[in-house]
Amino acid sequence: MAFFEKIKSVFRKTSEKVSFSIGKKKIDENVVQEIEEALIMADVGIETSVELASKVASRKFLKGTSELEVQRFLANEVCSMLKPYEGDFFQKNPAHNPEIMLIIGVNGNGKTTTVAKIAYVLTHSGRRPLLVAADTFRAAATDQLKYWAKKISVDVHFGREKADVAGLVYDALKLALAEGHDAVLIDTAGRMQNRGDLLDELEKMKRVIKKLNPSAPHRTILVLDGFTGQAVHNQVDVFLNRIGIDGIIVTKLDGTAKGGAIIPLVRKYCVPVFAIGIGEGLDDLKPFDAKTYADAIFGLESANQRYDA
Ligand SMILES: Nc1nc2c(ncn2[C@@H]2O[C@H](COP(=O)(O)OP(=O)(O)O)[C@@H](O)[C@H]2O)c(=O)[nH]1
Ligand SMILES: [Mg+2]
């Protein structure tokens, strides 16, 4: 399946919600209202939905305008809203050697899987990542990362269950330097927003990283679950305020009907979307492309560029 077809099917449930019908009507207040409600249903958020609907109202479409034309108009608007937040995530900055990435987020959001997917992409461009199992909370978490490391033939550094993670990360960074890894991907425990001690631990980990490399972590990545919808804002608030984040990765977009939630999220927090997760496989992490995303949530055809290259 061509890549865009896949993305379009990933967002099918969202695009079904976003749909509206004009028929032979002209685009009057009722149609605008319908568009606004459809956007809200797809988790685009009230403010952005109202804004988009009012753009349709003030555009003064002629009688006989088709749904398709209005969808194209909306997709273009969404694309320009999101364009500034396309991350250059997979670009290597030569000044960062090794490039240290800290992967954080609530339990079950997809951190460990995402670490494996990032490592997979990096190895394909000839890089040598070291995975760090800094979720020592449960032994199973380390096993999960070891499983992926083996599968993609990359090194993994781990410790005992309940081991002090700051010490573990310190050792891992030393090892990465000694063995010439050009990327270090640190997988962390699911820090529930109300678990102050876990957030303290994460802050401590960051301090240790900075001690060894003041410019690191180069990418603190918050992993979010595409099924969470609007409630995701609470998670971003906590991690942004306590830890700081450089960008987000939204996982599990395959199958969710809440795919619109990315729009109000990035507009509110002004954080880039480094990548999106569209499945459980290693190859299911893709760079975020505003046009592809905007076209897909409106169910439009799109010929793209960043992916097809
Ligand atoms: N469908 C789908 N499942 C995903 C995606 N990313 C992660 N998962 C699944 O979500 C579950 C939790 O993932 P995990 O990486 O263990 O989350 P963690 O607790 O944050 O480390 C696992 O069953 C993953 O296979 C994705 O993009 N799509
Ligand atoms: Mg995990």
Coordinates of C-alpha atoms and ligand atoms in Angstrom, one line a residue:
M1 CA 0.0 0.0 0.0
A2 CA 1.3 3.4 -0.9
F3 CA 2.3 5.4 2.2
F4 CA -0.4 8.0 1.9
E5 CA -3.1 5.3 1.6
K6 CA -1.8 3.9 4.8
I7 CA -1.9 7.2 6.6
K8 CA -5.3 7.9 5.3
S9 CA -6.6 4.6 6.6
V10 CA -4.9 5.3 10.0
F11 CA -7.0 8.5 10.3
R12 CA -10.2 7.0 8.8
K13 CA -12.1 7.0 12.0
T14 CA -11.2 10.7 12.5
S15 CA -12.0 11.7 9.0
E16 CA -15.4 10.0 9.3
K17 CA -16.2 12.2 12.3
V18 CA -15.0 15.3 10.6
S19 CA -17.3 14.7 7.6
F20 CA -20.3 17.0 6.9
S21 CA -22.7 17.3 4.1
I22 CA -23.7 20.3 2.1
G23 CA -25.7 18.7 -0.7
K24 CA -27.5 21.3 -2.7
K25 CA -27.6 23.7 0.2
K26 CA -25.6 26.8 0.2
I27 CA -23.0 27.3 2.9
D28 CA -25.2 29.0 5.5
E29 CA -25.1 29.2 9.3
N30 CA -26.4 25.7 9.6
V31 CA -23.7 24.2 7.5
V32 CA -21.1 26.2 9.4
Q33 CA -22.6 24.9 12.6
E34 CA -22.4 21.4 11.3
I35 CA -18.8 21.7 10.4
E36 CA -18.0 23.2 13.8
E37 CA -19.7 20.3 15.6
A38 CA -18.0 17.7 13.4
L39 CA -14.6 19.1 14.2
I40 CA -15.4 19.1 17.9
M41 CA -16.4 15.5 17.7
A42 CA -13.0 14.6 16.2
D43 CA -11.3 16.2 19.3
V44 CA -10.1 19.3 17.4
G45 CA -11.1 21.3 20.5
I46 CA -13.7 24.0 20.9
E47 CA -11.5 27.0 20.3
T48 CA -9.9 25.7 17.1
S49 CA -13.1 24.2 15.8
V50 CA -14.9 27.6 16.3
E51 CA -11.9 29.3 14.6
L52 CA -12.0 26.9 11.6
A53 CA -15.7 27.1 11.2
S54 CA -15.7 30.9 11.2
K55 CA -13.0 30.8 8.5
V56 CA -15.5 28.8 6.4
A57 CA -18.2 31.4 7.2
S58 CA -16.1 34.4 6.2
R59 CA -14.7 32.7 3.1
K60 CA -18.1 33.3 1.4
F61 CA -18.2 30.2 -0.7
L62 CA -20.5 30.4 -3.7
K63 CA -23.7 28.3 -4.0
G64 CA -22.9 25.0 -5.4
T65 CA -19.6 24.6 -3.6
S66 CA -18.9 21.0 -3.0
E67 CA -17.9 19.3 0.3
L68 CA -14.6 18.5 -1.3
E69 CA -13.8 22.1 -1.9
V70 CA -14.6 23.0 1.7
Q71 CA -12.6 20.1 3.0
R72 CA -9.6 21.2 0.9
F73 CA -10.0 24.7 2.3
L74 CA -10.1 23.4 5.9
A75 CA -7.2 21.0 5.3
N76 CA -5.1 24.0 4.0
E77 CA -6.0 26.0 7.1
V78 CA -5.0 23.1 9.4
C79 CA -1.8 22.6 7.4
S80 CA -0.8 26.2 7.9
M81 CA -1.6 26.0 11.6
L82 CA 0.6 23.0 12.1
K83 CA 3.4 23.7 9.6
P84 CA 5.6 25.4 12.3
Y85 CA 5.4 22.3 14.5
E86 CA 6.9 19.8 12.1
G87 CA 9.9 18.5 13.9
D88 CA 13.3 17.8 12.3
F89 CA 13.5 14.8 14.6
F90 CA 15.5 12.4 12.4
Q91 CA 18.1 14.9 11.4
K92 CA 21.4 14.4 13.2
N93 CA 23.0 17.4 14.8
P94 CA 26.7 16.7 14.5
A95 CA 27.3 18.9 17.6
H96 CA 25.5 16.3 19.7
N97 CA 27.7 13.3 20.0
P98 CA 26.2 11.2 21.3
E99 CA 22.8 12.6 20.9
I100 CA 21.0 12.0 24.2
M101 CA 17.3 11.5 24.1
L102 CA 15.1 11.1 27.2
I103 CA 11.8 9.5 26.6
I104 CA 9.1 10.3 29.2
G105 CA 5.4 9.9 29.6
V106 CA 2.6 8.2 31.4
N107 CA 2.6 4.4 31.7
G108 CA 1.2 2.6 28.7
N109 CA 1.5 5.5 26.3
G110 CA 4.1 3.7 24.2
K111 CA 7.5 4.8 25.5
T112 CA 9.3 1.5 25.3
T113 CA 7.9 0.7 21.9
T114 CA 8.8 4.1 20.6
V115 CA 12.4 3.8 21.9
A116 CA 12.6 0.6 19.8
K117 CA 11.1 2.3 16.8
I118 CA 13.5 5.3 17.0
A119 CA 16.5 2.9 17.3
Y120 CA 15.3 1.1 14.3
V121 CA 15.1 4.3 12.2
L122 CA 18.5 5.4 13.4
T123 CA 20.2 2.1 12.6
H124 CA 18.8 2.4 9.1
S125 CA 20.8 5.6 8.6
G126 CA 23.9 4.0 9.9
R127 CA 23.8 5.2 13.4
R128 CA 24.7 3.2 16.6
P129 CA 22.2 3.9 19.3
L130 CA 22.5 2.6 22.9
L131 CA 19.2 1.8 24.6
V132 CA 19.0 2.4 28.3
A133 CA 16.5 0.6 30.4
A134 CA 15.9 3.3 33.1
D135 CA 12.5 1.9 34.0
T136 CA 13.8 -0.2 36.8
F137 CA 10.4 -0.1 38.5
R138 CA 9.4 -3.4 37.1
A139 CA 11.7 -6.2 35.8
A140 CA 9.3 -6.8 32.9
A141 CA 10.1 -3.3 31.6
T142 CA 13.7 -4.1 31.2
D143 CA 12.9 -7.4 29.6
Q144 CA 10.7 -5.6 27.1
L145 CA 13.5 -3.3 26.1
K146 CA 16.0 -6.2 25.9
Y147 CA 13.7 -8.0 23.6
W148 CA 13.6 -5.1 21.2
A149 CA 17.3 -4.5 21.4
K150 CA 18.0 -8.1 20.4
K151 CA 15.5 -7.9 17.6
I152 CA 17.1 -4.9 16.0
S153 CA 20.7 -5.9 17.1
V154 CA 21.5 -2.8 19.1
D155 CA 23.1 -2.6 22.5
V156 CA 21.1 -2.1 25.7
H157 CA 22.3 -1.0 29.1
F158 CA 20.3 -2.2 32.1
G159 CA 20.5 -2.7 35.8
R160 CA 18.8 -4.7 38.6
E161 CA 15.2 -4.3 39.4
K162 CA 14.6 -1.2 41.6
A163 CA 18.2 0.0 40.8
D164 CA 18.9 3.7 41.3
V165 CA 18.2 5.1 37.8
A166 CA 20.4 8.2 38.1
G167 CA 23.4 5.9 38.7
L168 CA 22.3 3.6 35.9
V169 CA 22.0 6.5 33.4
Y170 CA 25.4 7.8 34.6
D171 CA 27.0 4.4 33.8
A172 CA 25.2 4.2 30.5
L173 CA 26.5 7.6 29.3
K174 CA 30.1 6.7 30.3
L175 CA 29.6 3.4 28.3
A176 CA 28.2 5.2 25.3
L177 CA 31.3 7.5 25.2
A178 CA 33.7 4.6 25.7
E179 CA 32.1 2.5 23.0
G180 CA 31.4 5.3 20.5
H181 CA 27.6 5.2 20.4
D182 CA 26.3 8.2 18.5
A183 CA 22.9 8.2 20.2
V184 CA 21.6 7.2 23.6
L185 CA 17.9 6.5 24.1
I186 CA 16.8 6.5 27.7
D187 CA 13.5 4.7 28.4
T188 CA 12.0 5.8 31.7
A189 CA 9.2 4.6 34.0
G190 CA 5.6 5.8 33.6
R191 CA 5.6 8.8 35.7
M192 CA 2.0 9.4 36.7
Q193 CA 1.3 13.0 37.1
N194 CA 0.4 12.6 40.8
R195 CA 3.5 10.6 41.6
G196 CA 5.8 13.3 42.9
D197 CA 8.6 10.9 43.7
L198 CA 8.7 9.6 40.2
L199 CA 9.0 13.1 38.9
D200 CA 11.7 13.9 41.4
E201 CA 13.6 10.8 40.1
L202 CA 13.2 12.1 36.6
E203 CA 14.6 15.5 37.6
K204 CA 17.5 13.8 39.3
M205 CA 18.2 11.8 36.1
K206 CA 18.3 15.0 34.1
R207 CA 20.8 16.6 36.6
V208 CA 23.1 13.6 36.2
I209 CA 22.9 13.8 32.4
K210 CA 23.8 17.5 32.6
K211 CA 26.7 16.9 34.8
L212 CA 28.3 14.7 32.1
N213 CA 27.1 16.8 29.2
P214 CA 25.7 20.3 29.9
S215 CA 23.9 20.5 26.6
A216 CA 22.0 17.3 27.2
P217 CA 19.4 15.8 27.1
H218 CA 19.3 17.0 23.6
R219 CA 15.8 15.8 23.1
T220 CA 13.4 15.3 26.0
I221 CA 10.5 13.6 24.3
L222 CA 7.0 13.3 25.8
V223 CA 5.2 10.3 24.5
L224 CA 1.4 10.7 24.3
D225 CA -1.3 8.2 23.5
G226 CA -3.5 9.2 20.5
F227 CA -6.5 7.7 22.3
T228 CA -6.4 10.1 25.2
G229 CA -7.9 13.0 23.2
Q230 CA -8.4 16.3 24.9
A231 CA -7.5 15.0 28.3
V232 CA -3.9 14.8 27.1
H233 CA -3.5 18.5 28.1
N234 CA -3.1 17.6 31.8
Q235 CA -0.2 15.3 31.0
V236 CA 1.5 17.9 28.9
D237 CA 1.0 20.5 31.7
V238 CA 2.7 18.4 34.3
F239 CA 5.7 17.2 32.3
L240 CA 6.3 20.6 30.7
N241 CA 6.3 22.4 34.0
R242 CA 8.3 19.9 36.0
I243 CA 10.7 18.4 33.5
G244 CA 10.5 20.5 30.3
I245 CA 10.0 18.9 26.9
D246 CA 11.5 19.5 23.5
G247 CA 8.8 17.8 21.5
I248 CA 6.1 15.1 21.5
I249 CA 5.5 11.8 19.8
V250 CA 1.9 10.8 19.5
T251 CA 1.4 7.0 19.4
K252 CA -1.5 4.7 18.5
L253 CA -3.0 7.0 15.9
D254 CA -4.0 3.8 14.1
G255 CA -7.5 3.2 15.1
T256 CA -8.3 6.3 17.1
A257 CA -11.1 8.6 16.3
K258 CA -9.4 11.4 18.3
G259 CA -6.8 12.2 15.7
G260 CA -7.8 15.8 15.7
A261 CA -6.5 16.3 19.2
I262 CA -3.0 17.1 17.9
I263 CA -4.1 20.4 16.5
P264 CA -5.2 22.2 19.7
L265 CA -2.4 20.5 21.6
V266 CA 0.5 21.9 19.6
R267 CA -1.2 25.3 19.2
K268 CA -1.6 25.6 22.9
Y269 CA 1.9 24.4 24.0
C270 CA 3.8 25.4 20.9
V271 CA 5.8 22.1 20.9
P272 CA 6.9 20.3 17.8
V273 CA 5.6 16.9 16.9
F274 CA 8.7 14.8 16.4
A275 CA 6.9 11.8 15.0
I276 CA 3.7 9.8 15.1
G277 CA 3.1 6.2 15.9
I278 CA 0.8 4.4 13.6
G279 CA 1.1 0.8 14.6
E280 CA 2.9 -1.7 16.9
G281 CA 5.6 -2.6 14.4
L282 CA 9.2 -1.3 14.3
D283 CA 8.5 0.5 11.0
D284 CA 5.4 2.3 12.4
L285 CA 7.0 5.5 13.5
K286 CA 6.9 8.3 10.9
P287 CA 8.0 11.9 10.8
F288 CA 5.1 14.3 11.3
D289 CA 4.2 16.1 8.2
A290 CA 1.5 18.8 8.5
K291 CA 0.1 18.5 5.0
T292 CA -0.2 14.7 5.1
Y293 CA -1.8 14.9 8.5
A294 CA -4.2 17.6 7.5
D295 CA -5.2 15.9 4.3
A296 CA -5.7 12.6 6.1
I297 CA -7.9 13.9 8.8
F298 CA -10.2 15.3 6.1
G299 CA -10.1 12.1 4.2
L300 CA -8.5 13.8 1.2
E301 CA -6.1 12.4 -1.4
S302 CA -2.6 13.7 -0.9
A303 CA 0.6 13.3 -2.9
N304 CA 3.4 13.6 -0.5
Q305 CA 6.7 14.6 -0.7
R306 CA 8.4 14.0 2.7
Y307 CA 7.2 10.4 2.8
D308 CA 7.4 9.4 -0.8
A309 CA 10.9 10.5 -1.1
Ligands
LIG1 N1 -1.6 0.2 17.8 C1 -0.6 0.8 18.3 N2 -0.1 0.3 19.5 C2 1.0 0.9 20.0 C3 1.7 2.0 19.4 N3 2.7 2.3 20.2 C4 2.7 1.5 21.3 N4 1.7 0.6 21.2 C5 1.3 -0.4 22.1 O1 1.0 0.1 23.4 C6 1.3 -0.7 24.5 C7 2.1 0.0 25.5 O2 3.3 0.3 25.0 P1 4.7 0.5 25.8 O3 5.7 0.8 24.8 O4 4.9 -0.7 26.7 O5 4.3 1.7 26.7 P2 5.1 2.3 28.0 O6 4.4 1.8 29.2 O7 4.9 3.8 27.8 O8 6.5 2.0 27.8 C8 2.0 -1.9 23.8 O9 1.1 -3.0 23.7 C9 2.4 -1.4 22.4 O10 2.5 -2.4 21.5 C10 1.1 2.4 18.1 O11 1.6 3.4 17.5 N5 0.0 1.8 17.7
MG2 MG 7.8 1.0 29.2

